[in-house]
XYZ file of C-alpha atoms in Angstrom:
755
model
C -5.171 101.066 180.071
C -3.283 104.354 179.888
C -5.646 107.323 179.636
C -4.771 109.939 177.043
C -6.201 113.395 177.726
C -5.852 114.482 174.138
C -8.557 115.629 171.708
C -9.039 113.530 168.587
C -9.702 116.629 166.509
C -6.383 118.073 167.599
C -4.552 114.912 166.616
C -6.213 114.905 163.213
C -5.132 118.502 162.738
C -1.596 117.573 163.735
C -1.601 114.673 161.285
C -2.812 116.934 158.493
C -0.145 119.445 159.469
C 2.483 116.705 159.383
C 1.450 115.640 155.885
C 1.405 119.236 154.752
C 4.848 119.790 156.228
C 6.259 116.769 154.412
C 4.638 117.716 151.121
C 5.934 121.265 151.221
C 9.452 120.348 152.372
C 10.989 121.400 149.060
C 9.728 124.964 149.517
C 10.836 125.392 153.131
C 14.004 127.140 154.163
C 16.424 124.600 155.526
C 18.496 126.754 157.871
C 17.519 129.361 160.453
C 18.527 132.974 160.929
C 21.936 133.890 162.425
C 22.550 132.525 165.916
C 23.974 134.016 169.067
C 27.340 132.550 169.967
C 27.142 130.455 173.125
C 28.061 132.164 176.357
C 31.038 130.704 178.260
C 28.708 128.813 180.662
C 26.686 127.413 177.732
C 29.847 126.338 175.942
C 31.215 124.777 179.124
C 27.956 122.897 179.636
C 28.099 121.401 176.156
C 31.742 120.436 176.599
C 30.861 118.775 179.907
C 28.129 116.715 178.264
C 30.476 115.580 175.515
C 33.235 114.851 178.006
C 30.899 112.669 180.081
C 30.823 110.203 177.205
C 34.619 110.016 177.136
C 34.909 109.569 180.883
C 33.678 106.002 180.561
C 36.393 105.184 178.005
C 39.574 106.832 179.185
C 41.203 109.201 181.664
C 39.073 112.323 181.736
C 42.123 114.536 182.230
C 43.572 113.476 178.865
C 40.535 114.195 176.713
C 38.411 117.266 176.189
C 36.830 119.454 173.521
C 37.353 122.925 172.086
C 34.382 124.676 170.519
C 35.636 126.112 167.229
C 32.517 127.533 165.563
C 28.757 127.882 165.818
C 26.194 128.363 163.077
C 22.431 128.258 162.630
C 20.693 124.966 162.032
C 17.018 124.573 161.200
C 14.621 126.845 163.084
C 15.319 126.628 166.803
C 18.531 124.639 166.355
C 22.227 125.437 166.514
C 25.246 123.697 164.972
C 28.401 123.541 167.075
C 31.745 122.167 165.927
C 33.763 120.744 168.806
C 37.376 119.860 168.098
C 38.784 116.898 170.027
C 41.776 117.511 172.268
C 44.293 115.149 173.871
C 46.470 116.378 176.750
C 45.356 119.897 175.872
C 46.327 119.690 172.187
C 43.952 119.514 169.235
C 43.923 116.184 167.389
C 44.022 117.047 163.700
C 40.961 115.881 161.751
C 39.175 114.675 164.901
C 35.976 116.494 165.829
C 32.267 116.299 166.598
C 29.456 118.212 164.909
C 26.707 118.710 167.495
C 23.173 119.853 166.677
C 21.288 121.216 169.691
C 17.748 122.477 170.217
C 16.537 125.735 171.754
C 16.960 124.418 175.286
C 20.461 123.081 174.633
C 19.394 119.448 174.264
C 21.479 117.391 171.867
C 19.586 116.343 168.730
C 22.426 114.659 166.859
C 26.181 114.177 166.982
C 28.308 113.421 163.915
C 31.865 112.412 164.771
C 35.218 111.734 163.172
C 37.264 110.295 166.012
C 41.042 110.006 165.633
C 42.065 110.456 169.261
C 44.715 108.239 170.863
C 43.118 105.244 172.601
C 39.569 106.429 171.850
C 39.424 106.197 168.070
C 37.821 102.932 166.920
C 40.435 102.829 164.151
C 43.494 103.586 166.276
C 43.616 100.653 168.674
C 47.092 99.581 167.561
C 48.556 103.086 167.515
C 50.688 104.135 170.477
C 49.461 107.365 172.130
C 51.859 110.258 172.520
C 53.477 110.469 175.934
C 55.791 113.432 175.316
C 53.994 116.574 174.170
C 56.885 118.993 174.621
C 58.154 120.358 171.268
C 61.803 120.850 170.338
C 61.058 123.404 167.628
C 59.509 126.785 168.370
C 56.600 128.161 166.370
C 59.025 130.462 164.525
C 61.196 127.464 163.663
C 58.214 125.614 162.219
C 57.104 128.629 160.188
C 60.618 129.008 158.791
C 60.653 125.354 157.699
C 57.281 125.707 155.962
C 58.150 129.006 154.276
C 61.482 127.740 152.986
C 59.847 124.668 151.453
C 57.169 126.603 149.566
C 58.420 130.116 148.806
C 62.094 130.538 149.780
C 62.278 133.954 148.080
C 58.760 134.986 149.022
C 57.244 137.435 151.446
C 54.357 136.859 153.826
C 51.172 138.460 152.534
C 49.244 137.534 155.680
C 50.798 136.816 159.091
C 51.784 133.118 159.283
C 50.552 130.871 162.082
C 51.740 127.655 163.684
C 49.539 125.512 165.944
C 51.032 122.742 168.073
C 48.815 119.651 167.813
C 48.621 115.871 167.675
C 48.804 114.699 164.061
C 47.508 111.201 163.257
C 49.207 109.603 160.261
C 46.600 107.543 158.478
C 46.713 104.361 156.431
C 43.966 103.113 154.147
C 43.362 99.404 154.787
C 40.931 96.827 153.520
C 38.113 95.613 155.672
C 38.092 91.906 156.395
C 35.136 91.378 154.057
C 37.198 92.678 151.115
C 40.441 90.812 151.840
C 40.286 88.746 148.672
C 38.961 91.342 146.249
C 41.109 92.405 143.292
C 42.170 96.054 143.489
C 40.083 96.933 140.431
C 36.915 95.655 142.122
C 37.244 97.527 145.418
C 34.378 99.766 146.473
C 34.886 102.846 148.658
C 33.124 101.058 151.520
C 35.602 98.144 151.293
C 38.392 100.229 152.813
C 38.761 102.400 155.889
C 41.238 104.931 157.196
C 43.071 103.791 160.336
C 45.658 105.564 162.474
C 49.158 104.187 161.906
C 50.816 106.373 164.540
C 50.774 109.847 166.074
C 53.310 112.641 165.837
C 53.656 115.871 167.755
C 53.496 118.490 165.019
C 52.925 122.087 164.083
C 50.109 122.871 161.665
C 51.570 125.847 159.798
C 49.589 128.195 157.560
C 51.652 130.414 155.241
C 50.042 132.897 152.851
C 52.969 134.197 150.819
C 53.801 135.869 147.501
C 56.682 134.970 145.221
C 57.498 135.849 141.610
C 54.288 137.810 141.266
C 52.017 134.936 142.319
C 50.211 134.011 145.546
C 51.768 130.963 147.214
C 49.349 129.706 149.884
C 50.206 126.458 151.665
C 49.290 124.449 154.741
C 52.241 122.457 156.075
C 52.506 119.908 158.886
C 55.955 120.012 160.498
C 57.269 117.465 163.002
C 57.694 119.435 166.233
C 60.670 117.289 167.317
C 62.727 116.963 164.125
C 61.515 119.686 161.757
C 60.666 117.139 159.056
C 57.710 117.952 156.807
C 54.991 115.369 157.439
C 52.365 116.649 155.000
C 51.739 119.650 152.785
C 49.015 120.888 150.460
C 48.063 123.967 148.458
C 45.641 126.167 150.418
C 44.629 128.700 147.758
C 41.199 127.679 146.513
C 41.138 128.595 142.836
C 39.493 127.837 139.510
C 42.521 128.160 137.256
C 41.937 129.175 133.628
C 38.324 130.346 133.856
C 36.782 133.601 132.639
C 33.571 135.521 132.076
C 32.221 136.383 128.633
C 29.637 138.912 129.848
C 27.060 136.220 129.117
C 24.244 137.592 131.248
C 23.141 140.622 129.244
C 21.238 143.367 131.063
C 20.834 142.460 134.740
C 19.511 144.301 137.814
C 22.094 145.093 140.492
C 21.643 146.583 143.965
C 23.678 149.722 144.609
C 23.739 152.522 147.177
C 23.288 156.234 146.472
C 25.112 158.902 148.434
C 24.211 162.369 147.211
C 24.757 162.337 143.455
C 27.139 159.355 143.537
C 26.250 155.671 143.237
C 28.423 152.891 144.621
C 28.476 149.094 144.317
C 27.621 148.528 147.963
C 24.580 146.389 148.741
C 23.766 146.942 152.413
C 20.742 144.606 152.194
C 22.968 141.539 151.826
C 25.221 141.038 154.812
C 26.404 143.170 157.694
C 29.788 144.093 159.103
C 32.841 142.818 157.268
C 35.348 145.144 155.633
C 32.814 147.439 153.967
C 29.687 147.059 156.094
C 27.775 145.301 153.327
C 28.270 143.254 150.181
C 30.588 145.205 147.909
C 32.510 145.140 144.621
C 35.859 146.914 144.613
C 38.443 147.882 142.023
C 41.776 146.098 142.558
C 43.014 148.164 139.586
C 45.663 145.655 138.484
C 47.305 145.278 141.883
C 49.511 142.189 141.871
C 47.856 138.824 142.442
C 50.745 137.999 144.757
C 49.761 140.814 147.099
C 46.437 142.204 145.861
C 44.926 145.358 147.254
C 41.131 145.225 146.987
C 41.025 148.963 146.457
C 37.945 151.129 146.889
C 34.282 150.350 146.238
C 33.222 151.068 142.661
C 31.471 154.419 142.212
C 29.665 156.050 139.280
C 27.816 159.291 138.549
C 24.801 157.384 137.229
C 23.186 154.081 138.168
C 23.807 152.586 134.745
C 27.000 150.520 134.747
C 29.185 148.802 132.180
C 29.039 148.224 128.418
C 28.543 144.462 128.439
C 31.827 143.783 126.648
C 35.023 141.985 127.515
C 37.527 144.251 129.245
C 40.160 145.686 126.882
C 43.540 144.993 128.450
C 45.378 148.204 129.244
C 42.207 150.265 129.299
C 40.518 152.136 132.137
C 39.116 150.041 134.959
C 36.567 152.722 135.853
C 34.955 153.648 132.527
C 31.959 151.736 131.132
C 34.165 148.993 129.731
C 36.087 148.674 133.001
C 32.839 148.575 135.004
C 31.548 145.495 133.193
C 33.709 143.116 135.228
C 32.266 144.725 138.361
C 28.705 144.293 137.047
C 29.399 140.606 136.452
C 30.778 140.282 139.974
C 27.915 142.067 141.708
C 25.210 140.186 139.842
C 26.947 136.892 140.590
C 27.434 137.709 144.254
C 23.810 138.849 144.658
C 22.526 135.589 143.194
C 24.893 133.509 145.301
C 23.674 135.236 148.449
C 20.005 135.013 147.421
C 20.092 131.365 146.374
C 21.452 130.253 149.731
C 19.301 132.629 151.803
C 15.971 132.310 149.987
C 16.193 128.556 149.427
C 18.156 127.315 152.435
C 17.925 130.187 154.897
C 21.749 130.362 155.013
C 22.901 133.978 155.142
C 26.196 134.983 153.488
C 29.200 132.652 153.799
C 29.129 131.870 157.518
C 25.357 131.613 158.030
C 25.588 134.557 160.413
C 25.228 137.154 157.636
C 28.765 138.522 157.738
C 29.253 140.531 154.549
C 31.856 139.695 151.919
C 33.254 141.379 148.823
C 34.756 140.725 145.397
C 37.670 142.689 143.971
C 37.684 142.969 140.152
C 40.672 143.590 137.841
C 43.302 141.844 139.943
C 46.704 141.779 138.226
C 47.100 142.267 134.447
C 45.564 139.821 131.943
C 45.262 137.395 134.880
C 43.771 134.016 133.921
C 42.437 133.142 137.347
C 39.969 133.848 140.127
C 40.416 132.793 143.730
C 38.773 132.789 147.124
C 41.008 133.959 149.979
C 39.871 132.761 153.391
C 42.167 135.248 155.126
C 39.869 138.087 154.031
C 36.840 135.884 153.254
C 36.692 137.530 149.855
C 37.243 136.807 146.164
C 39.579 138.244 143.534
C 38.779 138.154 139.796
C 41.266 138.496 136.948
C 40.513 139.977 133.522
C 41.690 136.961 131.602
C 43.923 136.602 128.592
C 43.577 133.097 127.234
C 40.114 133.258 128.771
C 37.437 135.896 129.219
C 37.019 137.905 132.423
C 36.727 135.521 135.355
C 33.381 136.590 136.763
C 30.827 134.136 135.402
C 27.920 133.109 137.594
C 29.133 129.533 138.153
C 32.693 130.640 138.973
C 31.455 133.163 141.547
C 29.084 130.588 143.049
C 31.992 128.132 143.137
C 34.397 130.476 144.919
C 31.836 131.716 147.436
C 30.961 128.093 148.222
C 34.570 127.680 149.328
C 33.719 130.313 151.918
C 30.718 128.314 153.109
C 32.834 125.161 153.403
C 35.566 127.060 155.245
C 32.990 128.331 157.739
C 31.490 124.885 158.362
C 33.071 121.502 157.573
C 36.420 123.102 156.616
C 37.313 120.032 154.572
C 41.088 119.567 154.468
C 42.227 120.633 150.989
C 44.021 117.420 150.023
C 43.160 113.801 149.342
C 39.526 112.721 149.231
C 38.398 115.474 151.606
C 39.975 118.036 149.267
C 38.097 116.534 146.332
C 34.866 116.853 148.294
C 35.778 120.474 149.077
C 36.153 121.234 145.363
C 33.034 119.255 144.496
C 31.034 121.221 147.055
C 32.069 124.401 145.243
C 31.168 122.970 141.831
C 27.780 121.959 143.237
C 27.275 125.433 144.698
C 28.271 127.075 141.414
C 25.811 125.002 139.403
C 22.938 125.545 141.825
C 23.550 129.314 141.887
C 23.594 129.276 138.092
C 20.248 127.462 137.952
C 18.755 129.918 140.446
C 20.080 132.974 138.586
C 18.964 131.791 135.147
C 15.404 131.473 136.440
C 15.361 135.110 137.543
C 17.044 134.871 140.938
C 13.827 134.700 142.960
C 11.781 132.084 144.779
C 12.381 129.562 147.534
C 13.583 126.597 145.503
C 16.346 125.733 143.050
C 14.811 125.171 139.579
C 15.145 121.747 137.979
C 16.869 123.224 134.921
C 18.845 126.327 133.957
C 22.406 125.271 134.734
C 24.581 123.512 132.161
C 26.423 121.061 134.465
C 29.723 122.334 133.040
C 32.066 124.484 135.093
C 33.386 127.542 133.259
C 31.860 126.921 129.825
C 30.565 130.479 129.366
C 33.944 131.977 130.146
C 36.028 129.739 127.908
C 37.138 131.219 124.569
C 37.412 127.700 123.148
C 33.948 126.725 124.390
C 35.438 123.823 126.354
C 34.591 123.898 130.082
C 37.027 123.058 132.828
C 34.856 120.254 134.188
C 31.891 118.185 133.068
C 29.885 117.158 136.120
C 27.886 114.471 134.327
C 31.007 112.868 132.785
C 34.138 114.071 134.622
C 36.530 111.969 132.521
C 35.842 114.157 129.472
C 38.638 116.432 130.738
C 41.024 113.413 130.513
C 42.182 113.917 134.095
C 39.152 113.453 136.356
C 37.877 109.926 137.097
C 34.196 109.026 136.863
C 34.250 106.733 139.894
C 36.047 106.133 143.184
C 39.229 104.047 143.317
C 42.040 103.659 145.820
C 44.178 106.085 143.765
C 41.647 108.928 144.082
C 43.347 110.394 147.159
C 46.573 110.899 145.182
C 45.022 113.242 142.595
C 44.884 117.027 142.525
C 41.705 118.084 144.337
C 40.252 119.588 141.133
C 40.306 116.071 139.672
C 39.421 114.013 142.746
C 36.214 116.073 142.844
C 35.031 114.320 139.690
C 33.252 111.271 141.141
C 31.281 113.307 143.677
C 30.301 115.784 140.954
C 28.909 112.883 138.950
C 27.125 111.553 142.025
C 25.374 114.886 142.477
C 24.380 115.027 138.810
C 22.825 111.552 139.061
C 21.125 112.434 142.347
C 19.509 115.452 140.718
C 18.957 114.395 137.115
C 19.143 110.612 137.119
C 21.188 108.341 134.868
C 20.779 106.550 131.521
C 20.724 102.786 130.998
C 22.297 103.054 127.540
C 25.999 102.240 127.871
C 26.792 104.337 124.781
C 25.721 107.571 126.478
C 27.715 109.834 128.792
C 25.096 109.401 131.518
C 25.611 105.653 132.039
C 27.244 103.960 135.044
C 28.325 100.335 134.983
C 27.955 100.231 138.772
C 24.158 100.605 138.642
C 23.175 96.952 138.522
C 19.780 97.002 140.226
C 16.330 97.918 138.903
C 15.712 100.117 137.021
C 19.058 100.310 135.235
C 18.501 104.049 134.849
C 18.208 105.554 138.328
C 15.634 108.272 138.963
C 16.817 111.728 140.015
C 15.094 113.907 142.607
C 15.777 117.346 141.111
C 18.163 120.193 141.918
C 16.252 121.535 144.898
C 16.058 118.365 146.985
C 19.543 117.261 145.985
C 21.016 120.596 147.095
C 19.121 120.580 150.411
C 20.365 117.093 151.222
C 23.946 117.933 150.291
C 23.949 121.243 152.194
C 22.527 119.651 155.336
C 25.245 116.999 155.255
C 27.969 119.608 154.710
C 26.862 121.881 157.529
C 25.585 119.435 160.161
C 27.557 116.206 159.619
C 30.753 116.550 157.586
C 34.014 116.954 159.482
C 37.330 118.208 158.127
C 38.493 114.644 157.436
C 35.341 113.313 155.735
C 36.175 111.036 152.798
C 33.956 109.542 150.085
C 32.669 106.605 152.132
C 31.962 108.861 155.105
C 30.267 111.396 152.835
C 27.917 108.729 151.522
C 26.906 107.736 155.045
C 26.285 111.337 156.094
C 24.500 112.424 152.918
C 22.242 109.388 153.321
C 21.535 110.293 156.952
C 20.639 113.826 155.850
C 18.229 112.512 153.235
C 16.596 110.283 155.845
C 16.239 113.158 158.289
C 14.738 115.467 155.666
C 12.511 113.060 153.755
C 12.265 109.878 155.793
C 13.913 106.498 156.125
C 13.178 104.473 152.995
C 12.022 107.573 151.079
C 12.667 107.903 147.360
C 15.149 110.638 148.191
C 17.139 108.355 150.529
C 17.062 105.579 147.938
C 18.305 108.024 145.287
C 21.283 108.948 147.480
C 22.266 105.297 147.824
C 21.963 104.733 144.083
C 23.813 107.929 143.161
C 26.772 106.946 145.334
C 26.635 103.374 144.064
C 26.927 104.846 140.555
C 30.424 106.105 141.447
C 31.536 102.903 143.211
C 30.768 104.090 146.736
C 28.437 101.617 148.451
C 26.201 98.958 146.949
C 23.380 99.590 144.493
C 19.763 98.880 145.524
C 16.433 98.501 143.754
C 14.343 101.650 143.661
C 11.064 99.863 144.316
C 10.660 98.559 147.832
C 14.146 99.418 149.067
C 14.196 99.467 152.841
C 16.562 102.334 153.594
C 16.714 102.529 157.355
C 20.276 103.752 157.461
C 21.541 100.347 156.407
C 23.095 101.532 153.190
C 21.201 99.122 150.970
C 21.729 96.007 153.021
C 25.374 96.560 154.038
C 24.512 97.075 157.721
C 23.028 95.012 160.577
C 19.909 96.156 162.456
C 20.465 95.719 166.191
C 17.110 96.991 167.506
C 14.369 94.406 167.814
C 10.936 95.613 166.708
C 12.034 99.240 166.369
C 8.828 100.102 164.519
C 6.641 98.519 167.269
C 4.660 96.573 164.646
C 5.232 93.363 166.655
C 3.711 94.865 169.777
C 5.900 94.829 172.884
C 8.440 92.319 171.534
C 11.988 93.367 172.463
C 10.923 96.200 174.770
C 10.748 96.490 178.554
C 9.289 99.063 180.911
C 5.900 100.758 180.496
C 5.063 98.693 177.428
C 1.408 99.717 177.526
C 2.441 102.874 175.677
C 2.995 100.728 172.570
C 0.059 100.363 170.207
C -2.063 102.079 167.576
C -3.745 104.498 169.968
C -6.488 106.866 168.889
C -5.235 110.433 168.929
C -1.790 109.963 167.367
C -0.472 108.526 164.128
C 2.497 106.308 163.333
C 5.557 107.490 161.438
C 5.433 104.215 159.506
C 3.021 101.299 159.686
C 0.229 101.426 162.285
C 1.879 101.158 165.713
C 4.058 103.493 167.773
C 5.008 104.285 171.370
C 3.052 107.167 172.939
C 4.949 108.348 175.993
C 3.143 111.026 177.986
C -0.126 112.600 176.886
C -1.669 111.941 180.314
C -2.068 115.455 181.691
C -1.158 114.295 185.207
C 1.931 113.383 187.202
C 3.378 110.291 185.574
C 6.587 108.504 184.616
C 6.849 106.094 181.677
C 9.865 104.206 180.380
C 10.877 102.096 177.408
C 14.175 100.223 177.358
C 15.948 97.660 175.208
C 19.254 95.875 175.739
C 21.521 95.983 172.660
C 24.893 94.351 171.979
C 27.119 96.327 169.612
C 29.676 94.110 167.826
C 33.317 94.686 168.730
C 34.217 94.662 165.018
C 31.752 97.449 164.141
C 33.135 100.444 162.248
C 29.938 102.458 162.654
C 26.850 102.290 164.866
C 24.161 104.801 163.899
C 21.136 105.223 166.154
C 18.087 106.939 164.630
C 14.479 107.343 165.701
C 11.437 109.333 164.662
C 9.967 111.582 167.371
C 6.852 113.762 167.371
C 6.150 116.162 170.262
C 2.914 118.065 170.901
C 1.744 119.793 174.055
C -1.118 121.610 175.738
C 1.276 123.696 177.818
C 1.005 127.397 176.997
C 3.816 128.983 179.020
C 7.451 129.048 177.910
C 8.462 126.979 180.938
C 9.758 123.404 181.017
C 7.148 121.161 182.625
C 7.434 117.776 180.886
C 10.516 115.872 179.701
C 11.702 112.893 177.692
C 15.300 111.861 178.439
C 17.175 109.454 176.166
C 20.215 107.732 177.674
C 22.646 104.898 177.100
C 23.228 102.777 180.215
C 25.659 100.028 181.127
C 24.417 96.507 181.808
C 24.452 97.408 185.514
C 22.255 100.466 184.965
C 24.913 103.208 185.144
C 24.203 106.086 182.775
C 27.051 106.176 180.254
C 25.674 109.083 178.246
C 22.602 111.285 178.058
C 21.958 111.485 174.328
C 19.149 114.035 174.396
C 16.555 115.752 176.568
C 13.268 116.892 174.983
C 10.634 119.068 176.676
C 7.266 120.648 176.033
C 9.225 123.606 174.555
C 10.290 121.362 171.655
C 6.749 120.721 170.394
C 6.449 120.812 166.592
C 4.160 119.542 163.858
C 5.068 116.140 162.441
C 7.876 113.718 163.185
C 11.563 114.621 163.226
C 14.364 112.116 162.661
C 17.010 112.194 165.394
C 20.434 110.556 164.966
C 23.368 109.670 167.246
C 26.687 107.864 167.007
C 26.941 104.867 169.381
C 30.230 103.518 168.032
C 32.007 104.390 171.327
C 30.092 101.456 172.863
C 31.220 98.797 170.391
C 32.016 95.522 172.091
C 29.562 96.336 174.891
C 26.021 95.361 175.805
C 24.200 98.575 176.623
C 20.637 99.583 177.407
C 18.887 102.179 175.285
C 16.500 104.042 177.594
C 13.609 106.459 176.963
C 12.214 107.984 180.181
C 9.234 110.390 180.161
C 8.172 112.496 183.138
C 4.993 114.602 183.078
C 3.928 117.121 185.706
C 0.499 117.369 187.334
C -1.448 119.112 184.532
C -1.606 119.813 180.790
C -0.331 116.984 178.658
C 2.815 116.736 176.552
C 3.046 113.798 174.155
C 6.354 112.276 173.088
C 5.452 109.922 170.228
C 8.250 107.532 169.276
C 8.576 105.356 166.164
C 11.119 103.747 163.802
C 13.890 103.176 166.375
C 16.929 101.840 164.517
C 20.548 101.057 165.352
C 22.526 100.034 162.273
C 25.996 98.595 162.801
C 28.478 98.105 159.976
């Protein structure tokens, strides 16, 4: 009998708090305040922990990590993006997204691994042995510039990075070998490395013939051949703003008797020290000058009418485009901050700006990552390009660039564009409801990109039925990666609409999907707020630059499970919404199991992970398993209560698990609740989670939790164990408590799904 020095009343209070936390999830901010960038020792420590995992699989001198960015996670957590390196060079599209707690312990790791010899999908590819280039960086830049803008001039300094570039092939999984092409699902295929090339990743931001020509080009570092190339300017071509919003409040700054469109309450630093709207005053789109911040003698701005081409950009008519821009930018900032806790574009509250009146009668608006800003044209065929959804769209490109940085081609490029469409629609819904509050309203947006700004009334994209534009598909197919990214975004846009609003079972409507074959035929949506939280969490904490549709489904599902629980209606809705676009299998809404298995397309490797069968499958201090008074289960009635003794003690739980050699993913998740009686901000009690070899050697320390991590309710933790495919490993939970004051580590719903 293990004594638990824990008050029943306290546990009841914790249980009530947990239920309250779950019930109010939709009103909580998802992300924390700006974070401090890791010090060199902290960064080195994280790299060392990640490298320890690789040491068991290959020569440690060949593989390492480079920390590329850090952003806030949920309260007390930090998101770090670690690029994979091989022989000192970055491997393009290969990286890990690491979520850590306040003490530096790893909570979750989301990985896209394309490294030579380590990638599970690169076994047949020959690693590079010669990493010495023939071309110089200047040579590579010249090749890229000549191929894209031979008569152009560099608007921003070009760059060329020497790296390892994996050339990918899309192949069928063995289970889909006999399927006709027309019946393939996104989860029937996978990207595998065909071979590696030493290459330069060249970024050119040029101007030619009065237009911006922004490209990313991959150049073979030995021969100078162009391996890959894609447009890098993130635009919404042919959109405009019809001054649809009427009279709106805008935040300005007064200096003496002069007012200026500078909002110092939204963002810090940046070019202007706060969020600003400037007057580009018809400077060329090929080399735009943002100009100066808008000023006025009174605090009443604009006339609410479309700009008259050739007129003043500073009188009331010229100010209207700036009013549109400022109102849109304020609502974009507020929607992400008030609802999600995400501040400005990078999460660290760095201010941005929008320049109005770029070029003359310019039918475009674009986000430029070089300045992390946006330029808006006045329109000609269209109205002024400053509508709320267009601004939300372009600023969402900035969020993506600061986080997942999805490569702007193929399926990842479609997801990049879809993320911006999603952001634009959610900002529109927030703004239409008054631009206040801590949740995204269920209604208010029109699910059509650019409708308000179109003189014909026809939007650029219909999110609920992408094929209405006659170019965007409604569902995934193997040809999706060959489309322009504005069209390959279509299926994911439809997925998000279904996730939020649900579908229709009537095949004659535009809200029907033939891929929804389970019950009910019309899937149930979960609303804008929850759908946006799930999507944003996946984007910022799990997506990598090479994420495709199948990978996105897996990571959006994991985010739903972490936010709302395994088997929750929200997790089920994600599976159904992706099934509706031919990504993954459909499932019944009632009684679906979830559990990270993707609706039955995965294999559960943990025996008795919910502890409902007592000690079956587990070894160690199995007396911690039960339905003890003083704690509650995450699901069912039983759980494992490690700690809670208030005296010196060590308790362990272990299970041996064999991960199939043919696995393409192996996702470990568990629910963990921590409470403590410790009152000082000092580490006294610990729970360490490791993966060990069959001989007992620690292969990796997945996470370390302490009394400092105590929080109300359970939290879902997730890890990638695919590096151990083909091995029999031991999953180990070891708790150590000091001599006084209890800390409880309550474990439930341990799951390892292999696909």
